[in-house]
XYZ file of C-alpha atoms in Angstrom:
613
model
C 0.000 0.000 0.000
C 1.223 3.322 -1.163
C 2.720 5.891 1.800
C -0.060 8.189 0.523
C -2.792 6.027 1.911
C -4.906 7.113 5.145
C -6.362 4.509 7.081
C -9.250 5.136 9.590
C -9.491 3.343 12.209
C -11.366 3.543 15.769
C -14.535 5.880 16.531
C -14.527 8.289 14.121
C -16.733 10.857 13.827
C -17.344 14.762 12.745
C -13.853 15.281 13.477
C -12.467 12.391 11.127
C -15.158 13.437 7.919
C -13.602 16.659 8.242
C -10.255 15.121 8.167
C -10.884 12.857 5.665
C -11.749 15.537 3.137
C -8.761 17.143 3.747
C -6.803 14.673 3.166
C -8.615 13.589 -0.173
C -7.736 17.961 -0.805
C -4.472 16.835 -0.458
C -4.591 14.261 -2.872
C -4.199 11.437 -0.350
C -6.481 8.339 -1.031
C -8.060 7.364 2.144
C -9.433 3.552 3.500
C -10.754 2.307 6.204
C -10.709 -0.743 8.958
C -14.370 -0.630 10.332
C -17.335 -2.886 10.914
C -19.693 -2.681 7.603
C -22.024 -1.009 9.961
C -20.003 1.414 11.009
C -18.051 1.817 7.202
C -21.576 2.444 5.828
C -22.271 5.360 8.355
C -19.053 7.218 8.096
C -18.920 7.158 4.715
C -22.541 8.553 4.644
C -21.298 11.577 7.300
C -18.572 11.871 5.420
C -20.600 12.750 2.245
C -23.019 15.142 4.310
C -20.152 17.109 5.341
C -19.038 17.401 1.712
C -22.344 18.320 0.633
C -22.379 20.853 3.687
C -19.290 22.406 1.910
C -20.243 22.845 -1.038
C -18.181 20.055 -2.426
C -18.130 15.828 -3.116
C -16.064 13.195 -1.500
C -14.606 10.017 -2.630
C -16.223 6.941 -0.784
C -13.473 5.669 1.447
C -13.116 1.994 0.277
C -11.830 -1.061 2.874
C -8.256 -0.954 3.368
C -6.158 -3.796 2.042
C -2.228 -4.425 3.607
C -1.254 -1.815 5.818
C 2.251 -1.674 4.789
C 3.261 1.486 4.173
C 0.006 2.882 5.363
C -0.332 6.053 7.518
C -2.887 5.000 10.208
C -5.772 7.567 11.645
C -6.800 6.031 15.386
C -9.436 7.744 16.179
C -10.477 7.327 20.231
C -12.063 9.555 23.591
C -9.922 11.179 25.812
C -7.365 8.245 27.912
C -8.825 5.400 25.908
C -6.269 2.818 26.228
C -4.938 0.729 22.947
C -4.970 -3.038 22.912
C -1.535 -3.869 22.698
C -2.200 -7.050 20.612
C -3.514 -4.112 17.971
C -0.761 -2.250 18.430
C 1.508 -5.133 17.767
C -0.380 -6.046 14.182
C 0.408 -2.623 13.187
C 4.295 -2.715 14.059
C 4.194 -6.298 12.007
C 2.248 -5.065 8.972
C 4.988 -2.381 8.800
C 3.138 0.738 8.596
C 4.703 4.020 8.304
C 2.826 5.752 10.659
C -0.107 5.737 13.551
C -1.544 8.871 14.094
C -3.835 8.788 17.089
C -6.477 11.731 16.974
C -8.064 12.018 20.907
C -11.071 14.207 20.382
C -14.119 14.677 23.479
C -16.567 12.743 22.677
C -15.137 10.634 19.888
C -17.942 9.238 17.211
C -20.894 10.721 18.952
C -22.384 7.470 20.205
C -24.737 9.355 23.220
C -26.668 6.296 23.470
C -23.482 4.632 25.856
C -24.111 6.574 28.853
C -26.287 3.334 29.076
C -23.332 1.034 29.203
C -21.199 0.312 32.019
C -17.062 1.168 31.142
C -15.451 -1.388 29.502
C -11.421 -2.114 30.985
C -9.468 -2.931 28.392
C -7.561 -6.785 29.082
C -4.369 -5.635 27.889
C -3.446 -1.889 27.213
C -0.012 -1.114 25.327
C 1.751 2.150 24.682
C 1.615 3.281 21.331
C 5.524 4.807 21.949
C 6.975 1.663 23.057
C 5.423 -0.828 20.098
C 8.036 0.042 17.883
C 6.113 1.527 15.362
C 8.643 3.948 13.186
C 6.538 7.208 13.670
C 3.899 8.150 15.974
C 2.008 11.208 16.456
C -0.959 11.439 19.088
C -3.035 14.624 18.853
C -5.488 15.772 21.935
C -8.047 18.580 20.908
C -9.870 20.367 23.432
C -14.161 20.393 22.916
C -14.941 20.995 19.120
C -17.797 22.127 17.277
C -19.218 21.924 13.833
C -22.143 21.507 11.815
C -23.373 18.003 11.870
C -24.923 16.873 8.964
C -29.144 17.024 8.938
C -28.560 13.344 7.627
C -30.161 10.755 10.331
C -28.271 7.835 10.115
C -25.058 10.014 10.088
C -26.427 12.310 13.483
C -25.023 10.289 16.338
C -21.856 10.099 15.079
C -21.442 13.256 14.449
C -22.066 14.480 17.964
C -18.732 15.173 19.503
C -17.360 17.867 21.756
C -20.082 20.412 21.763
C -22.194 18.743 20.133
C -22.765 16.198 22.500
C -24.253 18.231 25.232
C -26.410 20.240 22.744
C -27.979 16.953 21.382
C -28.170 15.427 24.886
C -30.115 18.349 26.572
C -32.440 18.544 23.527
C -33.176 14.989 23.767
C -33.500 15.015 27.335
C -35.718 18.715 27.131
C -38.100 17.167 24.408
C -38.232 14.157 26.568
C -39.994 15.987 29.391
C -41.851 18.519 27.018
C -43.278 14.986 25.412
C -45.143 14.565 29.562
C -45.890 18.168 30.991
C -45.270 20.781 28.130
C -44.737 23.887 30.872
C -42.418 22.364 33.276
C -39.255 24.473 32.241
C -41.260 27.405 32.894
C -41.553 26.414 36.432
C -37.681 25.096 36.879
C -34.279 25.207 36.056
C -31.634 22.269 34.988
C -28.348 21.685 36.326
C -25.079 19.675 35.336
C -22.130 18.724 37.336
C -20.515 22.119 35.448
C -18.294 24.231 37.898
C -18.834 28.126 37.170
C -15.412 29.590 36.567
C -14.395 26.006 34.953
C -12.342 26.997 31.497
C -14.713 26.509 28.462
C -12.436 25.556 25.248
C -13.705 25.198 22.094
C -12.261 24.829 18.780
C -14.172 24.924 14.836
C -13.844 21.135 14.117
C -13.255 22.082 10.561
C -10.182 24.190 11.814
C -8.729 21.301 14.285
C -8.929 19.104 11.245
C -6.755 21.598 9.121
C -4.336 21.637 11.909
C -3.836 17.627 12.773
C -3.546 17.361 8.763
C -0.800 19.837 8.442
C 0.968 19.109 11.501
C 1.254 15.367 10.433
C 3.056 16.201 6.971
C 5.637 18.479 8.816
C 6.167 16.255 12.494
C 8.047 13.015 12.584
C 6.360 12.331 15.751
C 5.835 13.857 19.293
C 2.470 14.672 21.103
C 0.722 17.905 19.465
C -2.612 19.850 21.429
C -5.274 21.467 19.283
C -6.710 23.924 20.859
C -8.223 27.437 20.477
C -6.775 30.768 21.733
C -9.400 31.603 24.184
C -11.596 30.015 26.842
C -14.799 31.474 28.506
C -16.240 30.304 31.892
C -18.444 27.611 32.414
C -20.732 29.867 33.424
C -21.085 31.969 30.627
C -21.052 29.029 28.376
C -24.247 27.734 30.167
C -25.863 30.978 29.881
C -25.615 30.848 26.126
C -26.557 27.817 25.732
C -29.766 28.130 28.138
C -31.410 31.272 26.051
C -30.833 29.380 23.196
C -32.904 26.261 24.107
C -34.883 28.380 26.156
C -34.629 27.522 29.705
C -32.361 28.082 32.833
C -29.379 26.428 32.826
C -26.983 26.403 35.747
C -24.057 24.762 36.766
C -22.912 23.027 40.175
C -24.977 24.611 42.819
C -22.649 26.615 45.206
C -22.310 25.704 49.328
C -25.777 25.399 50.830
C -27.123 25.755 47.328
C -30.033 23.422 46.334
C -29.608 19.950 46.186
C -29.497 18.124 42.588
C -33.143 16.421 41.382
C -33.603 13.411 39.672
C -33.683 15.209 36.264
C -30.052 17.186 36.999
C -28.482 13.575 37.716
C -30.017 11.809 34.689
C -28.756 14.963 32.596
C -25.244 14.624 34.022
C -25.446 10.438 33.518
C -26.039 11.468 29.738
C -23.855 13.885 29.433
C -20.813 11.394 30.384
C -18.947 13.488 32.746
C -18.817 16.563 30.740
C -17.326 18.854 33.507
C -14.168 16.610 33.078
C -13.574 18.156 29.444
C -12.944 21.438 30.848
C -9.969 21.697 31.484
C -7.252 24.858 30.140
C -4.834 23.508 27.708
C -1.641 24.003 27.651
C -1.055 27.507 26.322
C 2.464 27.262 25.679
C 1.991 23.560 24.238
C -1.055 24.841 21.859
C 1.168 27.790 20.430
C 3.575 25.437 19.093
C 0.734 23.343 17.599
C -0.233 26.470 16.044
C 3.438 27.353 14.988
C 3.811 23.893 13.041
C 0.766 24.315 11.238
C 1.614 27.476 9.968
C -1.405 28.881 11.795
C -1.465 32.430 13.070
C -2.453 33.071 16.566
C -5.360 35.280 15.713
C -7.022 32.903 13.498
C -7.225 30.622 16.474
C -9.894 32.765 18.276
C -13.297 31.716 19.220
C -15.419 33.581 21.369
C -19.143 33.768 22.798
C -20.496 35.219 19.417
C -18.771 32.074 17.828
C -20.075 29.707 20.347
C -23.711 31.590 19.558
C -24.079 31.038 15.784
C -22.583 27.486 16.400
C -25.340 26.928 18.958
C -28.091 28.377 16.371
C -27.073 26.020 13.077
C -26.706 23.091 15.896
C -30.427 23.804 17.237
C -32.084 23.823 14.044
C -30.637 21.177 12.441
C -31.721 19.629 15.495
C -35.452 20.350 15.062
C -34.991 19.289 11.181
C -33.655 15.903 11.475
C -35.509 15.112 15.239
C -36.328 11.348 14.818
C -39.814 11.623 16.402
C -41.071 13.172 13.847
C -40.315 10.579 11.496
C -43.585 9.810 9.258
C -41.985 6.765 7.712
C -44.980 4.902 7.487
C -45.514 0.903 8.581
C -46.785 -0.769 5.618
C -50.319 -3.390 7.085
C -49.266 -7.063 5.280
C -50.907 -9.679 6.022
C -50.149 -13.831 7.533
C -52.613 -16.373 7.494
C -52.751 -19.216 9.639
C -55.936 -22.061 10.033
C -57.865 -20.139 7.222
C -57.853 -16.661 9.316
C -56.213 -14.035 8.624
C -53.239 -11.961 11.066
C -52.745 -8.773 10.454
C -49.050 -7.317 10.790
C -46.713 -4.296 9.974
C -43.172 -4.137 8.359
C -40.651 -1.091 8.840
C -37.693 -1.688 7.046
C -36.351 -3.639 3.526
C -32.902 -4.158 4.757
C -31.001 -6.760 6.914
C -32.173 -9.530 8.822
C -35.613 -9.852 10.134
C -36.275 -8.315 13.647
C -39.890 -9.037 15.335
C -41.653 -6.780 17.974
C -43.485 -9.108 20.479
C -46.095 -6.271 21.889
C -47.617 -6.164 25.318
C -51.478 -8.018 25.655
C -53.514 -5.710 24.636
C -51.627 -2.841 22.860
C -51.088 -1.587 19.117
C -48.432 -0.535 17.284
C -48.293 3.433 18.712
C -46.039 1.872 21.751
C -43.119 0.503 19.395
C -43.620 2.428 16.183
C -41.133 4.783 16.945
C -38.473 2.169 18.182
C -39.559 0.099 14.552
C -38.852 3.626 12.630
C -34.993 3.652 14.538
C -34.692 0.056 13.775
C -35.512 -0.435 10.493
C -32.121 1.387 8.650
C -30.445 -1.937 9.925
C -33.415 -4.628 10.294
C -36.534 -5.758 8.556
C -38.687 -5.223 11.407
C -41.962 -6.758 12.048
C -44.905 -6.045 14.472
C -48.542 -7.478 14.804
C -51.355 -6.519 16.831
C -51.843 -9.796 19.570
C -55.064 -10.682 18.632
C -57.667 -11.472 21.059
C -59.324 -8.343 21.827
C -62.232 -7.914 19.156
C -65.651 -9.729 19.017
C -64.709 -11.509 15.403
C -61.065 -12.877 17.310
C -60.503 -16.284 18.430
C -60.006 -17.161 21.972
C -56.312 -16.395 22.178
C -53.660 -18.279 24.542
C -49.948 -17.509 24.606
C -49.510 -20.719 22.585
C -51.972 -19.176 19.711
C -49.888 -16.100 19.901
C -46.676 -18.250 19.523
C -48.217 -19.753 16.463
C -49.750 -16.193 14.957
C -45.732 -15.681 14.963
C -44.211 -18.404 13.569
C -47.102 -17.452 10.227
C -45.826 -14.000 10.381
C -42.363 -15.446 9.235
C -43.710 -18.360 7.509
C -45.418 -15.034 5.211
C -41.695 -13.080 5.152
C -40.312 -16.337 4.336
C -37.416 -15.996 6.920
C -36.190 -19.034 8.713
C -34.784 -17.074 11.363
C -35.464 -13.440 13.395
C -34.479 -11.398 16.320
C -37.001 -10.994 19.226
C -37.676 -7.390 20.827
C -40.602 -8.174 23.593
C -42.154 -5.418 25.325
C -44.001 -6.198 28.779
C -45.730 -9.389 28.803
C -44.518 -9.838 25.515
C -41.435 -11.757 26.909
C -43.354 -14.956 28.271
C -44.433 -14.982 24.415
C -41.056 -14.928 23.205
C -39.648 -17.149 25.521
C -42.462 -19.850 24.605
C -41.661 -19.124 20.892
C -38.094 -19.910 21.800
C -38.815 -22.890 23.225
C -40.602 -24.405 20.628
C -38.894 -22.704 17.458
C -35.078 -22.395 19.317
C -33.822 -23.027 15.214
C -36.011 -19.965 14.431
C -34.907 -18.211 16.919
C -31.616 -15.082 17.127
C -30.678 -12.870 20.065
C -34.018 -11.440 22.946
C -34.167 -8.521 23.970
C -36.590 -8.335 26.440
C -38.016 -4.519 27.705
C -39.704 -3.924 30.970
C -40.305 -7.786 31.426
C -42.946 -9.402 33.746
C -43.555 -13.170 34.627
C -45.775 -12.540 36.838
C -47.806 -15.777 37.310
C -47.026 -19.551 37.818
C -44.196 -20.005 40.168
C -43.023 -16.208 39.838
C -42.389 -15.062 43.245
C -45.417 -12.474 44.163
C -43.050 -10.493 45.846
C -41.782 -8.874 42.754
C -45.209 -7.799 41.390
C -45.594 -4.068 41.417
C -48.553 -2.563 43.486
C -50.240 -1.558 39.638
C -50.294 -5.989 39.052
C -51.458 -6.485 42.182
C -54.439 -4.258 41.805
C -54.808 -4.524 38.181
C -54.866 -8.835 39.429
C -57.637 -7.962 42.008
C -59.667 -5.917 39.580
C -59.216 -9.140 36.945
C -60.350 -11.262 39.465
C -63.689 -9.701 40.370
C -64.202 -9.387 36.392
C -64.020 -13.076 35.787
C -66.108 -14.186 38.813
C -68.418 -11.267 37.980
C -68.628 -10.086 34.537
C -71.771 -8.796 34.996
C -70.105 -5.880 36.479
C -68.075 -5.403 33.660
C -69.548 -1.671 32.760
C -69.518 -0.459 36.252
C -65.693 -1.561 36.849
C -64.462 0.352 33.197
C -63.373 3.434 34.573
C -61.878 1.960 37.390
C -59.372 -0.300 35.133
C -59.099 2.754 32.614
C -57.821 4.714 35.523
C -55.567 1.951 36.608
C -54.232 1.364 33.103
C -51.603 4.461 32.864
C -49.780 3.146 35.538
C -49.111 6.662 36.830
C -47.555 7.046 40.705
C -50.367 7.155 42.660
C -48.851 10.494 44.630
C -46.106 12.852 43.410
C -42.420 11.052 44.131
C -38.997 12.599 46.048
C -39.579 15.763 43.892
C -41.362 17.655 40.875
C -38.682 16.432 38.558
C -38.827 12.709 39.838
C -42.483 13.405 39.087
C -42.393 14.012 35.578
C -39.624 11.480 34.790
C -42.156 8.607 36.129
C -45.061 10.329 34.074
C -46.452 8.760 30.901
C -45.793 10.398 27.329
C -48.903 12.331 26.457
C -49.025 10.772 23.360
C -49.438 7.188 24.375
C -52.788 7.785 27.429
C -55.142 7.444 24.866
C -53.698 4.339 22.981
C -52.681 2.359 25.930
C -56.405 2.398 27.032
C -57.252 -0.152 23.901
C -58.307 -2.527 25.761
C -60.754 -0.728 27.631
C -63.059 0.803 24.424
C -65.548 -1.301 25.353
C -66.954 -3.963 27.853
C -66.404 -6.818 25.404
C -62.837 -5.743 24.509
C -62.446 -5.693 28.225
C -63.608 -9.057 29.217
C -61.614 -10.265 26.404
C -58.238 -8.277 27.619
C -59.117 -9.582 31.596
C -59.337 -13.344 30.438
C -56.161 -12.938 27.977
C -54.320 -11.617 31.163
C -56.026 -15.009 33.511
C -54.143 -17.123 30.910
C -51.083 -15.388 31.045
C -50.705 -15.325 34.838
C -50.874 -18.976 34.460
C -48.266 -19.781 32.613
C -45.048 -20.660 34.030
C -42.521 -20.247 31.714
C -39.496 -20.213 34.076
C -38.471 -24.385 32.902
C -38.418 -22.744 29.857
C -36.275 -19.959 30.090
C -33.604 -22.027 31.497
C -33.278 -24.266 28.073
C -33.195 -21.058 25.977
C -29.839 -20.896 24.512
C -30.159 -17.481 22.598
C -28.590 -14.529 23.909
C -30.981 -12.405 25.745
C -30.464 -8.593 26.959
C -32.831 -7.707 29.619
C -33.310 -3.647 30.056
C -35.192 -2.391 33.001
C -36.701 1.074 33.721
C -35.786 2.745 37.448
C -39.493 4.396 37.190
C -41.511 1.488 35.780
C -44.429 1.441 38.042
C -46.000 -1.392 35.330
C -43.627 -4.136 35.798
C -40.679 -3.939 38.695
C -36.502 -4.027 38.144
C -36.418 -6.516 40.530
C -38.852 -8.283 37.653
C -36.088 -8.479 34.939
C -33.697 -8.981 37.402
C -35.713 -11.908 38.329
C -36.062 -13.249 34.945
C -32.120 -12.531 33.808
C -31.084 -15.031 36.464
C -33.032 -17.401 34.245
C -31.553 -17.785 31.262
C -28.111 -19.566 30.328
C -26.842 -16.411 28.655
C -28.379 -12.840 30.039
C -27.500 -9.383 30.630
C -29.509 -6.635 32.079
C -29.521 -2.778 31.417
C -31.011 -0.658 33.567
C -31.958 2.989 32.245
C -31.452 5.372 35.201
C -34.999 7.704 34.891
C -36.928 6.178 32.422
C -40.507 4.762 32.485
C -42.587 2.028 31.216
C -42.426 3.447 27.917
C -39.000 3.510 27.332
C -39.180 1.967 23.836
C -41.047 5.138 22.548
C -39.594 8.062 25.045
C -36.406 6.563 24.254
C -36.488 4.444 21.052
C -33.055 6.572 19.333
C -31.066 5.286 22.526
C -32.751 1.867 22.731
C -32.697 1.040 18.936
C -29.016 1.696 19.520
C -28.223 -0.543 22.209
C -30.668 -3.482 20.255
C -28.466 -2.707 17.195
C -25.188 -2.904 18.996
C -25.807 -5.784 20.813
C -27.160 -7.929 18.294
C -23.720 -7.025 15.957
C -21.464 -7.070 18.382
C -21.397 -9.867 20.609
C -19.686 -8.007 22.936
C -20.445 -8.206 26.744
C -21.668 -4.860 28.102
C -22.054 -5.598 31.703
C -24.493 -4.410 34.076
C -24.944 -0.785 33.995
């Protein structure tokens, strides 16, 4: 491989598409050593930052030999290097290793979900005997990150990250109470006087380019001249999104809600960014380049147009508002008909297991993120109208197996939602050849040989109310409103605070579906003996025989169906792992389907362990 060839490598994000295309200015030819996954995203960021520019970009294309190759590591701040890697790169005889440390490295927002990951064996890059090696830090960038969706997480570094998590985490809230920011501010772990840097990602990517044709080697920090308090920085960024934002409270100030820890959890320990660089190290940076000192400024009205592009670009490319629309197919199994949805054309087939009871509304969103990387299916459980069959779990296990008998796939994913997961797990039971990686959402067994003690008070009553129903369903009209009222599963009394309130609180968008099985008194006699069926079904025998890998995520404010639940039903299974989302309700799949449909996605392609969070 030529000397002219740049090699990506790592997490590379806004940072490396900006670098990329100056390289390719240069007339280098760049490659890459990624996942196809990840290849097909950064060469489609890549292209909306060209476009952004006015210009066009030559696809990367997958590296062959390294020999001779200059390679482009890109990683987070103090990420260490496998040594093993390190080694294959001193054999294959490269002629560099450029390692690009950048805040935030190749977005990726979703991970605050993840617990760290310790690297087995960490080398130093200086030691491997590699002939030239050049390590760039760069303080907090910012840039314009392409409107392009399946390019926006990566893009989010530096800056970018906190914009994109406090709009997600704002819109969040907005999506239960619309007024609540009126009322109260939000705080992050952000110390007032703390040293804001920030640096044009376009410009730090002019600098790391030039620096590496002039420097053999050596450590190099890209930063900008100035630095503004964290204070200030807040301040701008509040009127922009249009609420009060404030940093650590001072001595005796007020103590941190729910909603300021769960921003500061998503934000990844952004405080520890801020940090002064090295003014004396940055002005030789500067020096090598070529760059003059004054062309290194960036100041608050900087920072505020930044803030403005970032914001509406935001608002453009929001995935909630996506109207990609679920195309109604249909199965057909003992001369009836089963009516299902499909998201999605690409990939291999994913199927949503939905709660008793519910429709598509709960997990269209989550379908809409999953289906750039799945064929996703979904079906309505049948059971609940006057021209159904009697439905047990068994029926619903065989309503499935048509669905992909109809696709004509021999083999899916399962994403189960609520009681969805005894479904699944019978399914994988009798169909284990059928049958990829669970993931199982807000899961209850409740029933059988399930312990009662891990019900949640809304079974329990909702169990009682079921009861009375099916030794009395004569008072079927009289008990309706009192299981419509029990259906939201809303706290029965406001919680710790007014933010712990909200976070437990139902999307407004979902009241009025979830209530589907209580449109009428048939429906809900129907729903009540569904559940009687359900609760009798032990499926814990066959949860142990499952050999599938299954991903349990729990919700801290699921008042539906408990943590200790999925706890419960992780111990199960031969090969299990359990999330649980810090803040997050019952309805995580659709208050949080970007960050869920990311962890689904990385978990069935990776095979990685991610440890309990």
């Amino acid at each position: 491989m030529s000397a002219a060839v740049s090699v990506i490598t790592g997490a590379p994000g806004l940072l490396a598409a900006h670098l990329v295309l100056s390289q390719q200015a240069r007339g280098r030819a760049v490659a890459y050593r990624l996942s196809a996954a990840d290849a097909l995203r950064f060469a489609s960021l890549v292209a909306g930052v060209a476009t952004d520019s006015g210009g066009s970009a030559v696809e990367p294309e997958e590296a062959g030999p390294l020999a001779g190759a200059e390679i482009w590591h890109f990683i987070a701040p103090g990420e260490p290097i496998e040594r093993d890697w390190l080694e294959a790169l001193r054999d294959a005889d490269v002629a560099a290793l450029n390692i690009v440390e950048t805040p935030y490295c190749g977005g990726g927002r979703w991970r605050w979900l993840l617990a760290p990951q310790a690297c087995a064996d960490a080398g130093d890059p200086g030691a491997a005997g590699i002939g030239c090696v050049r390590r760039f830090r760069t303080s907090l960038t910012i840039g314009a990150a392409p409107a392009d969706d399946i390019a926006g997480d990566s893009a989010q570094e530096g800056v970018l990250h906190f914009l994109a998590v406090l709009f997600d985490l704002k819109t969040e809230i907005e999506e239960r109470t619309g007024d609540f920011f009126d009322y109260h501010a939000l705080r992050c772990a952000i110390d007032r006087s703390a040293p804001v840097a920030i640096l044009p990602v376009e410009r730090a990517a002019t600098m790391i380019a030039s620096i590496a044709d002039k420097a053999d080697g050596g450590s190099f920090t890209i930063a900008a001249a100035d630095t503004m308090a964290g204070e200030d920085f807040l301040d701008l960024v509040g009127d922009a999104y249009d609420l009060s934002l404030l940093g650590s409270p001072a001595a005796g100030g007020a103590e941190a809600t729910s909603l300021d820890t769960l921003f500061d959890l998503r934000l990844m320990q952004f405080g520890a960014q801020l940090v002064a660089p090295d003014r004396a190290e940055a002005e030789r940076a500067w020096a090598l380049a070529g760059i003059d000192a004054a062309d290194m400024r960036f100041g608050p009205s900087d920072l505020t147009q930044h803030i403005a592009v970032a914001r509406s670009r935001q608002q453009r490319a929001d995935w909630r508002t996506s109207a990609t629309p679920l195309e109604r197919r249909h199965a057909e199994r003992d001369a009836q008909r089963i009516a299902y949805d499909r998201v999605g054309d690409s990939g291999p087939a994913l199927v949503f297991v939905n709660a008793l009871g519910q429709g598509s509304e709960a997990w269209s969103r989550l379908g809409r993120r999953l289906a750039a990387d799945f064929r996703v299916l979904g079906w309505d459980l049948r059971g609940l109208d006057a021209t159904d069959p009697v439905m047990t779990t068994a029926d619903h296990v065989a309503d499935l197996a048509a669905i992909l008998d109809a696709e004509q796939v021999d083999r899916a994913h399962l994403v189960a939602w609520c009681t969805g997961p005894k479904i699944a797990i019978e399914f994988a039971r009798r169909f284990a050849s059928r049958t990829g990686a669970m993931v199982l959402l807000n899961t209850t067994l409740k029933g059988g040989s399930t312990p009662a003690a891990l019900d949640t008070a809304y079974e329990r009553n909702f169990g009682s109310l079921c009861d009375v129903l099916a030794r009395r369903p004569a008072m079927a009209s009289s008990m309706l409103a009192s299981l419509t009222a029990n259906a939201w599963g809303d706290a029965e009394q406001p919680i710790e605070d007014a933010a712990a309130t909200v976070l437990a609180m139902m999307n407004a968008d979902l009241r009025d579906p979830v209530l589907r099985p209580f449109r009428d008194e048939e429906s809900m006699l129907r729903y009540a003996a569904q559940l009687a069926e359900f609760w009798r079904l032990d499926v814990r025998h066959a949860a142990k025989d499952i050999d599938a890998p299954v991903l349990l995520v729990a919700a801290e404010f699921d008042r539906v169906a408990s943590v200790e639940s999925s706890l419960f039903a992780g111990a199960l299974f031969a090969h299990s792992q359990i999330v649980q989302v810090p803040g997050a309700t019952h309805y995580l799949l659709y208050d949080r389907a970007d960050h869920i449909a990311k962890l689904i996605n990385w978990f069935i392609r990776s095979g990685q362990s991610i440890g309990l969070s």
